[in-house]
């Protein structure tokens, strides 16, 4: 049976091998910090409801790129962008775009957990309140509970909702940040080295969570851990000196990449 | 490809490759000795082949241990991962080749060649062992040189070994039919031919493995079918 959704899919958007639809289309993306160019003509499509890893040495532009996807670079005065990023058919750099609404649709989790200096409950409720949703207390309670369940945190902290978010362990704080992002119903979650400040157990919990979240969300993750990229993502993109060198199925990138630079990097020969 | 940033990683990978190359050299030496025993029925040499199999087994175990450690400590990727993963299989293939040579030698020590009815059969076994040795040497050269230029050639020429095996098989079965009393002396020769044919098969497995290490791709079924069609007699 052909559904309405199927009929709306442009055949060019479908990765036939993975049978996934591209959700994010980046074309000729260039980013500058003052005169210094950080990204060069990056073309990259990101499939929906799967995990895409961005890997590469420090300073290669992967964090700059991920921050383009929800216009976080806008807050850097010296940063300028040209190119095109289309999400759901909408150019997110269109001057008419509501950036606050955009960032609700495209949540972000950072390297260091950054809960607000508020209670666990208020951390999660903050976004929905800001966007004027769930004014009814019962609905808000349900939303907070649902978000914490999805972030795999509910069972651990359901009796500590009034404690400060900053009182949680590092791994719990990071999952709280994920719950906070989820609470405003994003389509896309961006993660910039979400586990680099966490111990192996907390890292494993986040990776397990990423695996569960990809059923409902499109996830883009920056990671320095090749093994993490291999474990959590279906596609991997390798950046070097601001250029996208290679993108492909994660299995292919880590088993037999096409590009020599990629191979040198993933095998630890880069230098 | 350049060296790793962590130089000890290069050393560990080289130890694995060297282990495989040494195993290969020992198996080739055993095969050469098998050929010699076919020619002169030298039971002492056959016993030496039997005794030397333990060294091949020990090397195989050593390669496995090194692979285990490198997987745990280095988490290799891409061409390193392929080399490490394939080393386990290569060690197994070579260990089995050693076992086949040992099996042949045991039968020779028990007198399999003493009462060989036909000189032709022995000559065919010699031809088989030369061909098997040649194929194995080619793929091990590839492995040592980090290329796979002989992989398809070896895959193709395995059918020649199969053909030689079929010839020996037919010869021995006919001899048994014409002289049923000779069955006890002829059956060990059947086993010997079978062992050689299986060493030939292991050479094709090693050819596939070197192809995978170098290219990252398996020899496809289409390629194999094409080769089989080209070489069907």
Short mmCIF file of C-alpha atoms in Angstrom, two decimals:
data_model
loop_
_atom_site.label_atom_id
_atom_site.label_comp_id
_atom_site.label_asym_id
_atom_site.label_seq_id
_atom_site.Cartn_x
_atom_site.Cartn_y
_atom_site.Cartn_z
CA UNK A 1 0.00 0.00 0.00
CA UNK A 2 1.36 3.42 -0.92
CA UNK A 3 0.84 5.92 1.87
CA UNK A 4 0.54 9.66 1.53
CA UNK A 5 4.00 9.96 3.03
CA UNK A 6 5.43 7.62 0.39
CA UNK A 7 3.84 9.67 -2.36
CA UNK A 8 5.47 12.83 -1.05
CA UNK A 9 8.96 11.35 -1.05
CA UNK A 10 11.14 12.67 -3.83
CA UNK A 11 12.95 9.71 -5.33
CA UNK A 12 16.19 11.74 -5.33
CA UNK A 13 15.94 12.03 -1.57
CA UNK A 14 15.95 8.30 -0.98
CA UNK A 15 19.12 6.44 -0.23
CA UNK A 16 18.05 3.24 -1.95
CA UNK A 17 20.57 1.04 -0.14
CA UNK A 18 19.51 2.17 3.31
CA UNK A 19 15.96 2.98 2.23
CA UNK A 20 16.25 6.20 4.21
CA UNK A 21 15.04 9.62 3.25
CA UNK A 22 17.42 12.55 3.49
CA UNK A 23 16.09 15.09 5.98
CA UNK A 24 18.90 17.63 5.92
CA UNK A 25 20.40 18.81 2.62
CA UNK A 26 23.56 20.88 2.94
CA UNK A 27 24.93 22.37 -0.26
CA UNK A 28 28.10 24.35 -0.80
CA UNK A 29 28.39 25.31 2.87
CA UNK A 30 31.18 27.79 3.60
CA UNK A 31 31.84 29.27 7.01
CA UNK A 32 34.27 32.03 7.94
CA UNK A 33 35.51 33.38 11.28
CA UNK A 34 36.47 36.88 10.18
CA UNK A 35 38.77 36.22 7.19
CA UNK A 36 39.64 32.70 8.19
CA UNK A 37 37.63 30.08 6.34
CA UNK A 38 36.60 27.15 8.55
CA UNK A 39 34.45 25.15 6.11
CA UNK A 40 34.94 24.80 2.36
CA UNK A 41 32.08 23.94 0.02
CA UNK A 42 30.61 21.18 2.15
CA UNK A 43 27.87 19.14 0.47
CA UNK A 44 26.27 16.66 2.83
CA UNK A 45 22.86 15.02 3.08
CA UNK A 46 21.77 13.60 6.41
CA UNK A 47 19.19 10.82 6.54
CA UNK A 48 16.21 11.00 8.83
CA UNK A 49 15.84 8.78 11.86
CA UNK A 50 19.34 7.51 11.86
CA UNK A 51 22.59 8.57 13.49
CA UNK A 52 25.26 10.39 11.49
CA UNK A 53 28.70 10.76 13.05
CA UNK A 54 31.05 13.60 12.21
CA UNK A 55 34.68 12.66 12.79
CA UNK A 56 38.00 14.33 12.16
CA UNK A 57 40.98 15.84 13.98
CA UNK A 58 40.60 18.91 16.19
CA UNK A 59 40.05 22.05 14.16
CA UNK A 60 38.74 20.18 11.10
CA UNK A 61 35.40 22.01 11.18
CA UNK A 62 33.06 19.31 12.44
CA UNK A 63 31.79 21.36 15.39
CA UNK A 64 31.49 24.41 13.17
CA UNK A 65 29.43 22.32 10.76
CA UNK A 66 27.10 20.85 13.38
CA UNK A 67 26.50 24.34 14.77
CA UNK A 68 25.41 25.48 11.31
CA UNK A 69 22.53 23.01 11.46
CA UNK A 70 20.64 24.99 14.10
CA UNK A 71 22.31 28.33 13.43
CA UNK A 72 24.20 28.31 16.70
CA UNK A 73 27.04 30.05 14.85
CA UNK A 74 24.77 33.09 14.56
CA UNK A 75 25.68 34.00 18.12
CA UNK A 76 29.35 34.35 17.14
CA UNK A 77 29.76 37.87 15.81
CA UNK A 78 32.76 37.14 13.64
CA UNK A 79 31.16 34.09 12.04
CA UNK A 80 29.65 34.29 8.56
CA UNK A 81 27.91 31.63 6.51
CA UNK A 82 27.13 31.08 2.90
CA UNK A 83 25.62 28.11 1.15
CA UNK A 84 22.34 26.36 1.70
CA UNK A 85 20.93 24.11 4.39
CA UNK A 86 17.46 22.78 3.63
CA UNK A 87 15.56 20.92 6.30
CA UNK A 88 12.12 19.58 5.46
CA UNK A 89 12.15 21.69 2.33
CA UNK A 90 12.84 24.87 4.29
CA UNK A 91 16.01 26.92 3.91
CA UNK A 92 17.00 27.43 7.55
CA UNK A 93 19.08 30.50 6.61
CA UNK A 94 16.02 32.19 5.13
CA UNK A 95 15.81 35.61 6.86
CA UNK A 96 12.14 34.90 7.61
CA UNK A 97 12.97 31.86 9.74
CA UNK A 98 12.21 32.09 13.48
CA UNK A 99 15.55 31.00 14.92
CA UNK A 100 14.10 30.27 18.37
CA UNK A 101 11.54 27.92 16.84
CA UNK A 102 14.27 26.41 14.66
CA UNK A 103 16.38 25.59 17.71
CA UNK A 104 13.36 23.95 19.35
CA UNK A 105 13.03 21.71 16.30
CA UNK A 106 16.77 21.06 16.30
CA UNK A 107 17.92 20.45 19.86
CA UNK A 108 21.54 20.42 20.90
CA UNK A 109 23.57 18.65 23.55
CA UNK A 110 27.05 19.88 24.31
CA UNK A 111 30.35 18.40 25.39
CA UNK A 112 29.99 19.46 28.98
CA UNK A 113 26.58 18.89 30.59
CA UNK A 114 25.03 22.31 31.14
CA UNK A 115 21.85 21.98 33.21
CA UNK A 116 20.25 25.25 34.27
CA UNK A 117 20.69 26.18 37.93
CA UNK A 118 17.14 25.04 38.52
CA UNK A 119 15.41 21.91 39.73
CA UNK A 120 15.41 18.76 37.61
CA UNK A 121 11.71 19.37 36.89
CA UNK A 122 12.23 22.99 35.84
CA UNK A 123 15.16 22.07 33.62
CA UNK A 124 12.86 19.89 31.54
CA UNK A 125 9.83 22.18 31.80
CA UNK A 126 11.81 25.28 30.81
CA UNK A 127 11.64 24.73 27.05
CA UNK A 128 7.92 23.95 26.84
CA UNK A 129 7.19 26.98 29.06
CA UNK A 130 9.38 29.20 26.89
CA UNK A 131 7.47 28.08 23.82
CA UNK A 132 4.13 28.56 25.58
CA UNK A 133 3.22 24.88 25.60
CA UNK A 134 1.58 22.74 28.30
CA UNK A 135 0.24 25.58 30.43
CA UNK A 136 -1.91 23.01 32.19
CA UNK A 137 0.02 21.62 35.19
CA UNK A 138 -1.03 18.04 34.62
CA UNK A 139 0.03 18.14 30.97
CA UNK A 140 3.35 19.67 31.96
CA UNK A 141 3.90 16.93 34.56
CA UNK A 142 3.23 14.33 31.90
CA UNK A 143 5.58 16.05 29.47
CA UNK A 144 8.40 16.17 32.02
CA UNK A 145 7.85 12.53 32.94
CA UNK A 146 7.68 11.47 29.29
CA UNK A 147 10.86 13.38 28.43
CA UNK A 148 12.75 11.91 31.37
CA UNK A 149 11.55 8.42 30.43
CA UNK A 150 12.72 8.92 26.85
CA UNK A 151 16.07 10.14 28.16
CA UNK A 152 16.35 6.99 30.28
CA UNK A 153 16.49 9.02 33.47
CA UNK A 154 13.02 8.73 35.03
CA UNK A 155 13.56 5.60 37.10
CA UNK A 156 16.76 7.02 38.58
CA UNK A 157 15.49 10.46 39.56
CA UNK A 158 11.70 10.35 39.77
CA UNK A 159 11.95 11.01 43.51
CA UNK A 160 14.47 13.82 43.06
CA UNK A 161 12.58 16.10 40.70
CA UNK A 162 12.88 19.07 43.03
CA UNK A 163 16.63 18.72 43.54
CA UNK A 164 18.92 20.99 41.55
CA UNK A 165 19.87 19.55 38.16
CA UNK A 166 23.46 20.41 38.98
CA UNK A 167 23.36 17.96 41.90
CA UNK A 168 23.09 14.97 39.55
CA UNK A 169 26.08 12.93 38.40
CA UNK A 170 27.78 13.97 35.14
CA UNK A 171 26.09 11.22 33.13
CA UNK A 172 22.71 12.01 34.65
CA UNK A 173 23.22 15.72 33.92
CA UNK A 174 23.92 14.89 30.28
CA UNK A 175 20.78 12.77 30.05
CA UNK A 176 18.89 15.62 31.74
CA UNK A 177 20.13 17.90 28.95
CA UNK A 178 18.87 15.36 26.42
CA UNK A 179 15.50 15.26 28.23
CA UNK A 180 15.45 19.06 28.09
CA UNK A 181 16.03 18.94 24.33
CA UNK A 182 13.39 16.26 23.83
CA UNK A 183 10.78 18.17 25.82
CA UNK A 184 10.21 20.64 22.99
CA UNK A 185 9.55 17.86 20.46
CA UNK A 186 12.54 18.28 18.17
CA UNK A 187 12.96 16.38 14.93
CA UNK A 188 16.71 16.54 15.09
CA UNK A 189 19.13 16.24 17.99
CA UNK A 190 22.67 17.54 17.57
CA UNK A 191 25.30 16.18 19.94
CA UNK A 192 28.73 17.79 20.12
CA UNK A 193 31.02 15.28 21.84
CA UNK A 194 28.30 14.36 24.34
CA UNK A 195 30.38 11.73 26.14
CA UNK A 196 33.81 13.32 26.25
CA UNK A 197 33.34 14.40 29.88
CA UNK A 198 31.76 11.14 31.00
CA UNK A 199 33.09 7.89 32.47
CA UNK A 200 32.67 4.62 30.52
CA UNK A 201 29.47 3.61 32.32
CA UNK A 202 27.80 6.98 31.75
CA UNK A 203 29.06 6.86 28.15
CA UNK A 204 27.48 3.43 27.66
CA UNK A 205 24.15 4.77 28.98
CA UNK A 206 24.26 7.70 26.55
CA UNK A 207 25.10 5.38 23.67
CA UNK A 208 22.23 3.08 24.63
CA UNK A 209 19.99 6.15 24.72
CA UNK A 210 21.18 7.30 21.28
CA UNK A 211 20.28 3.86 19.95
CA UNK A 212 16.76 4.19 21.36
CA UNK A 213 16.30 7.82 20.30
CA UNK A 214 17.16 7.19 16.66
CA UNK A 215 13.81 5.46 16.21
CA UNK A 216 12.09 8.83 16.59
CA UNK A 217 14.78 11.43 15.99
CA UNK A 218 17.45 12.26 13.46
CA UNK A 219 20.73 12.48 15.33
CA UNK A 220 23.99 14.11 14.31
CA UNK A 221 26.90 13.49 16.64
CA UNK A 222 30.41 14.91 16.72
CA UNK A 223 32.80 12.47 18.32
CA UNK A 224 36.53 11.98 18.68
CA UNK A 225 36.01 8.32 19.45
CA UNK A 226 36.15 6.24 16.30
CA UNK A 227 34.81 3.30 18.24
CA UNK A 228 31.86 5.37 19.42
CA UNK A 229 31.12 6.45 15.86
CA UNK A 230 31.32 2.80 14.78
CA UNK A 231 29.00 1.72 17.60
CA UNK A 232 26.27 4.34 17.42
CA UNK A 233 26.02 5.65 13.87
CA UNK A 234 24.75 4.33 10.57
CA UNK A 235 26.60 6.94 8.49
CA UNK A 236 29.90 8.68 9.12
CA UNK A 237 31.39 11.83 7.62
CA UNK A 238 35.12 12.56 7.85
CA UNK A 239 36.24 16.19 7.89
CA UNK A 240 39.77 17.49 7.46
CA UNK A 241 40.97 21.11 7.35
CA UNK A 242 37.43 22.32 6.77
CA UNK A 243 36.72 19.95 3.90
CA UNK A 244 34.33 17.02 3.89
CA UNK A 245 36.67 14.27 2.73
CA UNK A 246 34.40 11.26 2.72
CA UNK A 247 30.92 10.28 3.81
CA UNK A 248 29.38 6.85 3.70
CA UNK A 249 27.95 3.94 5.60
CA UNK A 250 29.76 3.69 8.91
CA UNK A 251 30.60 0.05 8.26
CA UNK A 252 32.27 1.02 5.00
CA UNK A 253 34.19 3.96 6.52
CA UNK A 254 35.68 1.82 9.27
CA UNK A 255 36.15 -1.34 7.22
CA UNK A 256 37.47 -0.07 3.90
CA UNK A 257 37.17 3.67 3.32
CA UNK A 258 37.63 4.90 -0.24
CA UNK A 259 39.83 7.84 0.64
CA UNK A 260 43.43 7.43 1.82
CA UNK A 261 43.16 10.38 4.20
CA UNK A 262 40.15 8.76 5.85
CA UNK A 263 42.02 5.49 6.16
CA UNK A 264 45.05 7.24 7.64
CA UNK A 265 42.87 9.01 10.19
CA UNK A 266 40.74 6.07 11.33
CA UNK A 267 43.79 3.82 11.66
CA UNK A 268 45.75 6.33 13.72
CA UNK A 269 48.36 7.07 11.06
CA UNK A 270 47.40 10.69 10.70
CA UNK A 271 50.07 13.15 11.68
CA UNK B 1 50.78 3.65 3.99
CA UNK B 2 52.65 5.67 6.63
CA UNK B 3 53.38 4.43 10.11
CA UNK B 4 51.04 4.77 13.05
CA UNK B 5 51.38 7.69 15.43
CA UNK B 6 51.79 5.05 18.16
CA UNK B 7 54.86 3.22 16.86
CA UNK B 8 54.38 0.18 19.11
CA UNK B 9 51.13 -0.49 17.22
CA UNK B 10 53.19 -0.96 14.05
CA UNK B 11 55.39 -3.40 15.94
CA UNK B 12 52.39 -5.41 17.12
CA UNK B 13 50.87 -5.58 13.62
CA UNK B 14 54.24 -6.63 12.20
CA UNK B 15 54.47 -9.41 14.78
CA UNK B 16 51.13 -10.75 13.55
CA UNK B 17 52.15 -10.56 9.88
CA UNK B 18 55.53 -12.11 10.65
CA UNK B 19 53.78 -14.93 12.51
CA UNK B 20 51.62 -15.70 9.47
CA UNK B 21 54.60 -15.48 7.12
CA UNK B 22 56.61 -17.85 9.31
CA UNK B 23 53.70 -20.28 9.53
CA UNK B 24 53.43 -20.13 5.75
CA UNK B 25 57.14 -20.81 5.33
CA UNK B 26 56.92 -23.84 7.62
CA UNK B 27 53.91 -25.21 5.73
CA UNK B 28 55.68 -24.71 2.40
CA UNK B 29 58.72 -26.50 3.80
CA UNK B 30 56.50 -29.36 4.98
CA UNK B 31 54.90 -29.60 1.53
CA UNK B 32 58.34 -29.67 -0.10
CA UNK B 33 59.34 -32.50 2.21
CA UNK B 34 56.11 -34.33 1.40
CA UNK B 35 57.10 -34.14 -2.27
CA UNK B 36 60.52 -35.57 -1.40
CA UNK B 37 58.99 -38.42 0.58
CA UNK B 38 56.81 -39.27 -2.42
CA UNK B 39 59.99 -39.60 -4.45
CA UNK B 40 62.10 -41.62 -2.02
CA UNK B 41 59.63 -42.99 0.56
CA UNK B 42 61.85 -41.56 3.31
CA UNK B 43 60.16 -42.49 6.57
CA UNK B 44 62.60 -40.47 8.66
CA UNK B 45 61.77 -37.34 6.70
CA UNK B 46 58.06 -38.13 7.05
CA UNK B 47 58.56 -38.39 10.82
CA UNK B 48 60.28 -34.98 10.79
CA UNK B 49 57.20 -33.52 9.05
CA UNK B 50 54.99 -35.01 11.75
CA UNK B 51 57.19 -33.60 14.50
CA UNK B 52 57.40 -30.13 12.96
CA UNK B 53 53.61 -29.72 12.93
CA UNK B 54 53.70 -28.76 16.62
CA UNK B 55 55.72 -25.67 15.72
CA UNK B 56 53.07 -24.59 13.21
CA UNK B 57 50.36 -25.12 15.81
CA UNK B 58 52.30 -23.09 18.40
CA UNK B 59 52.75 -20.24 15.95
CA UNK B 60 49.02 -20.32 15.16
CA UNK B 61 48.24 -20.07 18.86
CA UNK B 62 50.71 -17.23 19.24
CA UNK B 63 49.09 -15.30 16.36
CA UNK B 64 45.65 -15.80 17.95
CA UNK B 65 46.92 -14.47 21.28
CA UNK B 66 48.45 -11.42 19.61
CA UNK B 67 45.21 -10.74 17.73
CA UNK B 68 43.28 -11.02 20.97
CA UNK B 69 45.53 -8.49 22.67
CA UNK B 70 45.55 -6.06 19.77
CA UNK B 71 41.75 -6.12 19.48
CA UNK B 72 41.44 -5.39 23.18
CA UNK B 73 44.10 -2.71 23.39
CA UNK B 74 44.08 -0.97 20.00
CA UNK B 75 40.59 -1.40 18.55
CA UNK B 76 42.02 -1.44 15.02
CA UNK B 77 40.11 0.08 12.12
CA UNK B 78 39.99 -0.19 8.32
CA UNK B 79 43.07 -1.89 6.81
CA UNK B 80 44.46 -2.67 10.27
CA UNK B 81 41.17 -4.29 11.25
CA UNK B 82 41.14 -6.33 8.06
CA UNK B 83 44.71 -7.49 8.63
CA UNK B 84 44.05 -8.45 12.25
CA UNK B 85 40.70 -10.12 11.57
CA UNK B 86 42.10 -12.07 8.62
CA UNK B 87 45.16 -13.17 10.58
CA UNK B 88 42.97 -15.42 12.73
CA UNK B 89 41.53 -17.09 9.64
CA UNK B 90 44.89 -17.31 7.88
CA UNK B 91 46.44 -18.92 10.95
CA UNK B 92 43.61 -21.45 11.01
CA UNK B 93 43.99 -22.25 7.29
CA UNK B 94 47.75 -22.70 7.64
CA UNK B 95 47.38 -24.76 10.78
CA UNK B 96 45.06 -27.07 8.83
CA UNK B 97 47.57 -27.25 5.97
CA UNK B 98 50.12 -28.38 8.54
CA UNK B 99 47.66 -31.01 9.78
CA UNK B 100 47.18 -32.30 6.22
CA UNK B 101 50.94 -32.62 5.73
CA UNK B 102 51.11 -34.43 9.06
CA UNK B 103 48.26 -36.74 7.97
CA UNK B 104 50.04 -37.56 4.71
CA UNK B 105 53.29 -38.22 6.55
CA UNK B 106 51.61 -40.52 9.09
CA UNK B 107 50.31 -42.67 6.26
CA UNK B 108 53.74 -42.72 4.63
CA UNK B 109 55.32 -43.81 7.94
CA UNK B 110 52.70 -46.56 8.12
CA UNK B 111 53.89 -47.74 4.69
CA UNK B 112 51.38 -46.22 2.30
CA UNK B 113 54.03 -45.96 -0.42
CA UNK B 114 55.73 -49.28 0.30
CA UNK B 115 53.46 -51.32 -1.88
CA UNK B 116 52.22 -48.75 -4.29
CA UNK B 117 50.97 -50.67 -7.27
CA UNK B 118 51.45 -47.94 -9.81
CA UNK B 119 54.33 -45.58 -10.31
CA UNK B 120 51.91 -43.36 -12.21
CA UNK B 121 49.85 -42.79 -9.07
CA UNK B 122 52.94 -41.69 -7.15
CA UNK B 123 53.90 -39.39 -10.02
CA UNK B 124 50.44 -37.88 -9.99
CA UNK B 125 50.70 -37.31 -6.25
CA UNK B 126 54.05 -35.60 -6.86
CA UNK B 127 52.45 -33.40 -9.52
CA UNK B 128 49.63 -32.54 -7.13
CA UNK B 129 52.05 -31.62 -4.37
CA UNK B 130 54.08 -29.42 -6.74
CA UNK B 131 50.93 -27.60 -7.90
CA UNK B 132 49.62 -27.20 -4.35
CA UNK B 133 53.01 -25.91 -3.21
CA UNK B 134 53.08 -23.45 -6.11
CA UNK B 135 49.61 -22.09 -5.35
CA UNK B 136 50.30 -21.73 -1.66
CA UNK B 137 53.64 -20.03 -2.35
CA UNK B 138 51.93 -17.54 -4.68
CA UNK B 139 49.28 -16.48 -2.19
CA UNK B 140 51.78 -16.31 0.65
CA UNK B 141 53.98 -14.10 -1.53
CA UNK B 142 50.97 -11.87 -2.03
CA UNK B 143 50.43 -11.72 1.71
CA UNK B 144 54.06 -10.83 2.35
CA UNK B 145 54.03 -8.19 -0.38
CA UNK B 146 50.66 -6.78 0.72
CA UNK B 147 49.06 -7.28 -2.69
CA UNK B 148 46.61 -9.74 -4.20
CA UNK B 149 47.90 -10.05 -7.74
CA UNK B 150 47.86 -13.86 -7.60
CA UNK B 151 44.53 -14.29 -5.83
CA UNK B 152 42.40 -14.85 -8.93
CA UNK B 153 45.14 -16.89 -10.60
CA UNK B 154 45.26 -19.26 -7.63
CA UNK B 155 41.48 -19.40 -7.49
CA UNK B 156 41.45 -20.36 -11.16
CA UNK B 157 44.21 -22.94 -10.97
CA UNK B 158 42.68 -24.78 -8.03
CA UNK B 159 40.55 -26.57 -10.61
CA UNK B 160 43.79 -28.08 -12.00
CA UNK B 161 44.45 -29.58 -8.58
CA UNK B 162 40.86 -30.83 -8.44
CA UNK B 163 41.36 -32.36 -11.85
CA UNK B 164 44.58 -34.08 -10.77
CA UNK B 165 42.75 -35.34 -7.69
CA UNK B 166 39.94 -36.75 -9.83
CA UNK B 167 42.52 -38.51 -11.99
CA UNK B 168 44.25 -40.09 -8.99
CA UNK B 169 40.89 -41.06 -7.51
CA UNK B 170 39.79 -42.78 -10.71
CA UNK B 171 43.15 -44.51 -11.04
CA UNK B 172 43.04 -45.88 -7.51
CA UNK B 173 39.38 -46.94 -7.71
CA UNK B 174 40.07 -48.77 -10.97
CA UNK B 175 43.07 -50.47 -9.37
CA UNK B 176 40.88 -51.58 -6.45
CA UNK B 177 38.24 -52.90 -8.86
CA UNK B 178 40.78 -54.92 -10.77
CA UNK B 179 42.51 -56.16 -7.63
CA UNK B 180 40.22 -56.04 -4.58
CA UNK B 181 42.91 -57.63 -2.43
CA UNK B 182 44.99 -54.44 -2.80
CA UNK B 183 42.35 -52.31 -1.08
CA UNK B 184 44.30 -51.99 2.18
CA UNK B 185 47.39 -50.70 0.41
CA UNK B 186 45.51 -48.40 -1.96
CA UNK B 187 43.07 -46.66 0.40
CA UNK B 188 45.86 -44.76 2.23
CA UNK B 189 46.87 -43.31 -1.15
CA UNK B 190 43.29 -42.08 -1.56
CA UNK B 191 43.60 -40.28 1.77
CA UNK B 192 46.91 -38.77 0.75
CA UNK B 193 45.42 -37.43 -2.50
CA UNK B 194 42.45 -36.08 -0.58
CA UNK B 195 44.72 -34.29 1.91
CA UNK B 196 46.65 -32.64 -0.92
CA UNK B 197 43.42 -31.52 -2.54
CA UNK B 198 42.35 -29.96 0.75
CA UNK B 199 45.63 -28.07 1.09
CA UNK B 200 44.84 -26.69 -2.37
CA UNK B 201 41.45 -25.57 -1.07
CA UNK B 202 43.13 -23.80 1.86
CA UNK B 203 45.34 -21.96 -0.64
CA UNK B 204 42.19 -20.61 -2.30
CA UNK B 205 40.87 -19.59 1.13
CA UNK B 206 44.11 -17.72 1.76
CA UNK B 207 43.80 -16.14 -1.71
CA UNK B 208 40.33 -14.87 -0.74
CA UNK B 209 41.68 -13.55 2.54
CA UNK B 210 44.58 -11.65 0.97
CA UNK B 211 42.14 -10.19 -1.56
CA UNK B 212 39.99 -8.99 1.35
CA UNK B 213 42.94 -7.56 3.27
CA UNK B 214 44.18 -5.59 0.28
CA UNK B 215 40.91 -4.45 -1.29
CA UNK B 216 38.45 -4.51 1.60
CA UNK B 217 36.13 -6.51 -0.66
CA UNK B 218 35.28 -10.18 -0.68
CA UNK B 219 35.79 -12.09 -3.89
CA UNK B 220 32.22 -11.93 -5.16
CA UNK B 221 30.13 -14.96 -5.96
CA UNK B 222 29.94 -13.67 -9.53
CA UNK B 223 33.74 -13.67 -9.80
CA UNK B 224 33.90 -17.18 -8.34
CA UNK B 225 31.17 -18.45 -10.68
CA UNK B 226 32.93 -16.85 -13.62
CA UNK B 227 36.18 -18.56 -12.68
CA UNK B 228 34.41 -21.87 -12.17
CA UNK B 229 32.72 -21.59 -15.57
CA UNK B 230 36.02 -20.69 -17.23
CA UNK B 231 37.76 -23.67 -15.72
CA UNK B 232 35.08 -26.36 -15.89
CA UNK B 233 36.41 -29.39 -17.69
#
